[in-house]
Short mmCIF file of C-alpha atoms in Angstrom, two decimals:
data_model
loop_
_atom_site.label_atom_id
_atom_site.label_comp_id
_atom_site.label_asym_id
_atom_site.label_seq_id
_atom_site.Cartn_x
_atom_site.Cartn_y
_atom_site.Cartn_z
CA MET A 86 -55.76 144.49 154.74
CA VAL A 87 -52.90 146.84 155.39
CA GLY A 88 -51.70 146.38 151.81
CA ALA A 89 -55.13 147.30 150.42
CA VAL A 90 -55.25 150.42 152.57
CA ALA A 91 -51.78 151.39 151.42
CA PHE A 92 -52.73 150.75 147.79
CA PHE A 93 -55.81 152.94 148.01
CA ALA A 94 -53.78 155.63 149.80
CA VAL A 95 -51.25 155.66 146.99
CA VAL A 96 -54.03 155.80 144.40
CA ALA A 97 -55.72 158.67 146.21
CA TRP A 98 -52.41 160.52 146.63
CA SER A 99 -51.52 160.22 142.96
CA SER A 100 -55.01 161.15 141.70
CA TYR A 101 -54.72 164.92 142.13
CA TYR A 102 -52.14 167.62 141.63
CA THR A 103 -51.85 171.39 142.05
CA VAL A 104 -50.57 173.77 139.40
CA PRO A 105 -48.93 176.99 140.75
CA SER A 106 -50.18 180.38 139.59
CA ASP A 107 -47.08 181.06 137.49
CA SER A 108 -47.18 177.73 135.64
CA VAL A 109 -49.25 175.43 133.46
CA ALA A 110 -49.33 171.64 133.52
CA VAL A 111 -48.74 169.46 130.48
CA VAL A 112 -50.53 166.11 130.91
CA GLN A 113 -49.37 162.95 129.13
CA ARG A 114 -51.37 159.72 129.19
CA PHE A 115 -49.22 156.69 128.52
CA GLY A 116 -46.63 159.12 127.12
CA LYS A 117 -48.98 160.85 124.69
CA TYR A 118 -49.88 164.50 125.13
CA THR A 119 -53.51 164.98 126.18
CA ALA A 120 -54.00 168.46 127.62
CA GLU A 121 -52.49 171.70 128.87
CA VAL A 122 -53.96 172.49 132.30
CA PRO A 123 -54.17 175.99 133.84
CA PRO A 124 -53.24 176.82 137.48
CA GLY A 125 -55.31 175.29 140.28
CA LEU A 126 -56.26 171.89 141.74
CA HIS A 127 -56.83 169.10 139.20
CA PHE A 128 -57.30 165.34 139.08
CA LYS A 129 -55.64 162.69 136.92
CA PHE A 130 -55.45 158.97 136.44
CA PRO A 131 -53.21 157.52 139.14
CA LEU A 132 -50.35 155.05 139.15
CA GLY A 133 -48.42 156.70 136.35
CA VAL A 134 -51.17 156.51 133.77
CA ASP A 135 -51.16 160.29 133.58
CA VAL A 136 -47.85 162.09 133.92
CA VAL A 137 -47.97 165.80 134.74
CA THR A 138 -45.11 168.18 133.93
CA LEU A 139 -45.20 171.70 135.38
CA VAL A 140 -43.91 174.43 133.08
CA PRO A 141 -43.33 177.94 134.59
CA VAL A 142 -44.67 180.01 131.69
CA LYS A 143 -45.16 183.22 133.70
CA ARG A 144 -41.81 183.19 135.43
CA GLN A 145 -38.79 184.95 133.98
CA LEU A 146 -35.89 182.53 133.81
CA LYS A 147 -32.26 183.30 133.23
CA GLN A 148 -28.97 181.77 132.26
CA GLU A 149 -25.66 183.13 133.48
CA PHE A 150 -22.40 182.97 131.57
CA GLY A 151 -19.08 183.42 133.35
CA PHE A 152 -20.46 183.62 136.87
CA THR A 153 -22.94 181.84 139.15
CA THR A 154 -25.66 183.11 141.45
CA PRO A 155 -25.78 181.03 144.65
CA GLY A 156 -28.93 179.00 145.25
CA ALA A 157 -29.92 178.53 141.61
CA SER A 158 -32.44 175.67 141.17
CA ASP A 159 -32.20 175.36 137.38
CA PRO A 160 -29.25 173.10 136.47
CA PHE A 161 -28.81 174.97 133.18
CA GLN A 162 -28.74 178.43 134.78
CA SER A 163 -25.09 178.26 135.84
CA PRO A 164 -22.10 177.50 133.62
CA VAL A 165 -20.26 174.21 133.73
CA ASP A 166 -16.99 175.82 132.68
CA GLY A 167 -17.45 179.56 133.14
CA ARG A 168 -13.87 180.41 132.19
CA ARG A 169 -14.14 178.73 128.80
CA GLU A 170 -17.47 180.40 128.03
CA THR A 171 -16.14 183.90 128.66
CA GLU A 172 -12.93 183.64 126.62
CA MET A 173 -13.56 185.37 123.27
CA VAL A 174 -11.60 186.92 120.41
CA THR A 175 -12.67 190.35 119.15
CA GLY A 176 -12.64 191.56 115.58
CA ASP A 177 -9.20 193.22 115.97
CA LEU A 178 -7.73 189.90 117.22
CA ASN A 179 -7.66 190.91 120.88
CA ALA A 180 -8.82 188.65 123.70
CA ALA A 181 -11.59 189.56 126.15
CA LEU A 182 -13.39 187.87 129.02
CA VAL A 183 -17.11 188.52 128.51
CA GLU A 184 -19.77 187.77 131.13
CA TRP A 185 -23.45 188.10 130.30
CA VAL A 186 -26.96 187.09 131.31
CA VAL A 187 -29.84 185.88 129.14
CA GLN A 188 -33.35 186.37 130.52
CA TYR A 189 -36.13 184.40 128.85
CA ARG A 190 -39.62 182.97 129.25
CA ILE A 191 -41.22 179.73 128.13
CA SER A 192 -43.82 180.90 125.62
CA GLU A 193 -44.93 177.53 124.17
CA PRO A 194 -44.78 174.63 126.65
CA LEU A 195 -45.37 171.88 124.04
CA LYS A 196 -42.43 172.97 121.91
CA PHE A 197 -40.28 173.50 124.98
CA LEU A 198 -40.93 169.93 126.20
CA PHE A 199 -41.12 167.91 123.00
CA GLU A 200 -39.45 169.68 120.05
CA VAL A 201 -35.89 169.96 121.40
CA ARG A 202 -34.00 167.60 123.69
CA GLN A 203 -32.77 169.55 126.73
CA PRO A 204 -33.88 173.04 125.64
CA GLY A 205 -31.99 174.63 128.55
CA ALA A 206 -28.67 173.23 127.34
CA THR A 207 -29.53 174.09 123.75
CA LEU A 208 -30.25 177.67 124.77
CA ARG A 209 -26.81 177.88 126.41
CA TYR A 210 -25.14 176.70 123.21
CA VAL A 211 -27.18 179.16 121.13
CA SER A 212 -26.36 182.06 123.47
CA GLU A 213 -22.65 181.32 123.51
CA SER A 214 -22.52 180.95 119.72
CA VAL A 215 -24.37 184.21 119.10
CA MET A 216 -22.29 186.17 121.63
CA ARG A 217 -19.04 184.94 120.09
CA GLU A 218 -20.28 185.99 116.66
CA VAL A 219 -21.37 189.45 117.79
CA VAL A 220 -18.20 190.12 119.82
CA GLY A 221 -16.05 188.84 116.95
CA ASP A 222 -17.46 191.57 114.68
CA ARG A 223 -16.23 194.42 116.91
CA THR A 224 -13.01 195.80 118.29
CA VAL A 225 -12.04 195.28 121.91
CA ASP A 226 -12.61 198.99 122.63
CA GLU A 227 -16.17 198.76 121.33
CA VAL A 228 -16.84 195.63 123.36
CA ILE A 229 -15.57 197.14 126.60
CA THR A 230 -16.79 200.73 126.23
CA ILE A 231 -19.09 202.27 123.65
CA GLY A 232 -20.52 199.20 121.92
CA ARG A 233 -22.15 197.39 124.85
CA GLN A 234 -25.72 198.45 124.14
CA GLU A 235 -25.40 197.66 120.45
CA ILE A 236 -23.98 194.22 121.27
CA GLU A 237 -26.87 193.50 123.63
CA SER A 238 -29.49 194.51 121.05
CA GLU A 239 -27.92 192.54 118.20
CA ALA A 240 -27.40 189.44 120.36
CA LEU A 241 -31.03 189.58 121.51
CA LEU A 242 -32.34 189.63 117.94
CA LYS A 243 -30.09 186.80 116.77
CA MET A 244 -30.87 184.59 119.79
CA GLN A 245 -34.60 185.06 119.31
CA ALA A 246 -34.27 184.24 115.61
CA LEU A 247 -32.42 180.98 116.37
CA THR A 248 -34.80 179.88 119.13
CA THR A 249 -37.69 180.48 116.74
CA LYS A 250 -35.93 178.57 113.97
CA TYR A 251 -35.30 175.61 116.27
CA ALA A 252 -38.91 175.69 117.59
CA MET A 253 -37.72 175.79 121.20
CA GLY A 254 -40.84 177.54 122.55
CA ILE A 255 -38.71 180.21 124.23
CA SER A 256 -39.03 184.00 124.11
CA ILE A 257 -35.85 185.97 124.84
CA ASP A 258 -36.61 189.01 127.00
CA GLN A 259 -33.19 190.54 127.53
CA VAL A 260 -29.48 190.04 126.94
CA GLN A 261 -27.35 191.97 129.41
CA LEU A 262 -23.57 192.26 129.42
CA LYS A 263 -21.94 192.17 132.83
CA ASN A 264 -18.18 192.33 133.41
CA ILE A 265 -15.93 192.59 130.37
CA ASN A 266 -12.21 192.44 131.08
CA PRO A 267 -9.02 191.66 129.22
CA PRO A 268 -7.19 188.42 130.13
CA GLU A 269 -5.15 188.59 133.32
CA PRO A 270 -1.67 188.49 131.65
CA VAL A 271 -2.42 191.72 129.74
CA GLN A 272 -4.77 193.38 132.20
CA ALA A 273 -2.13 195.79 133.56
CA SER A 274 -1.14 196.94 130.08
CA PHE A 275 -4.77 197.25 129.07
CA ASN A 276 -5.48 199.42 132.11
CA GLU A 277 -2.60 201.69 131.12
CA VAL A 278 -4.01 202.02 127.61
CA ASN A 279 -7.42 202.74 129.12
CA GLN A 280 -5.98 205.47 131.31
CA ALA A 281 -4.19 206.98 128.32
CA GLN A 282 -7.43 207.02 126.35
CA GLN A 283 -9.24 208.65 129.25
CA GLU A 284 -6.48 211.26 129.49
CA LYS A 285 -6.81 211.87 125.77
CA GLU A 286 -10.57 212.33 126.11
CA ARG A 287 -10.01 214.70 129.03
CA LEU A 288 -7.59 216.85 127.04
CA ILE A 289 -9.93 216.85 124.05
CA ASN A 290 -12.82 217.99 126.26
CA GLU A 291 -10.68 220.74 127.78
CA ALA A 292 -9.66 221.91 124.30
CA ARG A 293 -13.28 221.91 123.18
CA ARG A 294 -14.27 223.86 126.29
CA GLU A 295 -11.56 226.45 125.58
CA TYR A 296 -12.60 226.54 121.93
CA ASN A 297 -16.23 227.15 122.89
CA LYS A 298 -15.06 229.91 125.20
CA VAL A 299 -12.68 231.75 122.85
CA ILE A 300 -14.27 231.33 119.43
CA PRO A 301 -17.69 232.87 120.29
CA LEU A 302 -15.89 235.83 121.90
CA ALA A 303 -13.78 236.33 118.78
CA GLU A 304 -16.87 235.98 116.60
CA GLY A 305 -18.60 238.63 118.66
CA GLU A 306 -15.65 241.00 118.41
CA LYS A 307 -15.48 240.39 114.67
CA ASP A 308 -19.17 241.21 114.26
CA GLN A 309 -18.74 244.32 116.39
CA ARG A 310 -15.80 245.51 114.30
CA ILE A 311 -17.73 244.86 111.11
CA ARG A 312 -20.72 246.83 112.41
CA GLU A 313 -18.44 249.69 113.49
CA ALA A 314 -16.79 249.70 110.06
CA ASP A 315 -20.18 249.70 108.35
CA GLY A 316 -21.31 252.56 110.55
CA TYR A 317 -18.15 254.57 109.80
CA ARG A 318 -18.52 253.84 106.09
CA LEU A 319 -22.12 255.07 106.12
CA LYS A 320 -21.09 258.15 108.10
CA ARG A 321 -18.33 259.08 105.66
CA ILE A 322 -20.58 258.46 102.67
CA ASN A 323 -23.35 260.60 104.15
CA GLU A 324 -20.89 263.37 105.04
CA ALA A 325 -19.41 263.29 101.56
CA GLU A 326 -22.82 263.35 99.96
CA GLY A 327 -23.83 266.23 102.23
CA ASP A 328 -20.68 268.20 101.40
CA ALA A 329 -21.19 267.55 97.72
CA ALA A 330 -24.81 268.69 97.96
CA ARG A 331 -23.74 271.78 99.90
CA PHE A 332 -21.07 272.69 97.36
CA THR A 333 -23.51 272.08 94.52
CA ALA A 334 -26.05 274.38 96.16
CA LEU A 335 -23.28 276.92 96.82
CA LEU A 336 -22.22 276.80 93.18
CA ALA A 337 -25.77 277.43 92.05
CA GLU A 338 -26.00 280.50 94.28
CA TYR A 339 -22.59 281.67 93.16
CA VAL A 340 -23.65 281.54 89.55
CA LYS A 341 -26.69 283.66 90.38
CA ALA A 342 -24.75 286.34 92.35
CA PRO A 343 -20.96 285.88 92.22
CA ASP A 344 -20.03 289.00 94.23
CA VAL A 345 -22.47 288.33 97.05
CA THR A 346 -21.54 284.70 97.28
CA ARG A 347 -17.83 285.47 97.16
CA ARG A 348 -18.16 287.97 99.97
CA ARG A 349 -20.24 285.58 102.10
CA ILE A 350 -17.67 282.82 101.62
CA TYR A 351 -14.91 285.24 102.55
CA ILE A 352 -16.70 286.28 105.73
CA GLU A 353 -17.49 282.69 106.72
CA THR A 354 -13.85 281.75 106.15
CA LEU A 355 -12.70 284.59 108.39
CA GLN A 356 -15.13 283.46 111.08
CA ASP A 357 -13.54 280.03 111.02
CA VAL A 358 -9.93 281.24 110.86
CA LEU A 359 -9.74 284.29 113.11
CA PRO A 360 -10.69 282.62 116.43
CA GLY A 361 -7.58 280.48 116.14
CA ILE A 362 -5.17 283.41 115.70
CA GLY A 363 -3.56 284.81 118.86
CA SER A 364 -2.58 288.34 117.68
CA LYS A 365 -4.58 290.22 115.08
CA ILE A 366 -3.26 293.33 113.36
CA ILE A 367 -5.50 295.11 110.95
CA VAL A 368 -3.75 297.71 108.81
CA ASP A 369 -4.88 300.10 106.19
CA GLY A 370 -3.82 299.66 102.68
CA SER A 371 -1.96 302.97 102.76
CA THR A 372 0.31 301.93 105.64
CA ALA A 373 3.93 301.96 104.56
CA SER A 374 5.19 299.26 106.91
CA ILE A 375 3.91 297.19 109.83
CA LEU A 376 7.35 296.51 111.34
CA PRO A 377 7.01 299.09 114.20
CA LEU A 378 3.69 297.60 115.21
CA LEU A 379 5.09 294.12 115.29
CA THR A 380 8.00 295.34 117.43
CA LEU A 381 5.62 296.92 119.92
CA ASP A 382 3.66 293.74 120.13
CA ARG A 383 6.83 291.74 120.82
CA ALA A 384 7.93 294.18 123.53
CA ARG A 385 4.49 294.10 125.16
CA GLU A 386 4.53 290.30 125.18
CA ASP A 387 8.00 290.28 126.83
CA GLN A 388 6.80 292.41 129.79
CA PRO A 389 5.99 290.46 132.94
#
């Protein structure tokens, strides 16, 4: 009696199952796939006739390379030998320790479960192979500094292409580089080189700042000098043209009345010259000599 009750209890217990909201259930009957069940409470044939496998299709999963997050439940999330995974050779034959994270989702549960044996381990091998290829195509400076984003993008595309080729049922969401360091024996020398490069960049930036400060000022002064020269050129040309026009007009009047024009020119010349003369002596044409007058002027000027 007790055995029958226990049997029925086991049958009842194994006749239903619950699928979480972030997962689907793949049901196999005697090992053969029968259905893909959405989230919720469902029933099945008991005693191992139906086997249910939960697949978290709406959860973002990740694999870590070179480091481990404590409390990880996925056995393929953390590296077995993190040191070996991170040791890579760059395109310029330098060594680097590269740590990265691959974030992915299970897009096709059937392929994930049945097309590839241990898809989690396969994804680790694919990720490591792709990252070694991408890093090996670049210099160590690109890997550590300016080429990180390009490496992430290229690795993402290549990983997705391989997972699609292998029909793994996985969609790669993101590849993110973490710490990238040189090996410990050369880390001190590498840091010195890094500091020298930073100093070089600093000096280059200072030179560019000084260049941007001095060159525009010189350009402005050059433009100002050019404008001043153009203005002076136009002034001299206009003055010369005006003088030429004046002399031409004067010549025309002189031709019409030479005596009048000659006298007017004489008077105008005197008006320009006489104000600059200190002493003026006007003598008659019949005067025999002007020496006494000049003597008187000298004596007058010597008086206090």
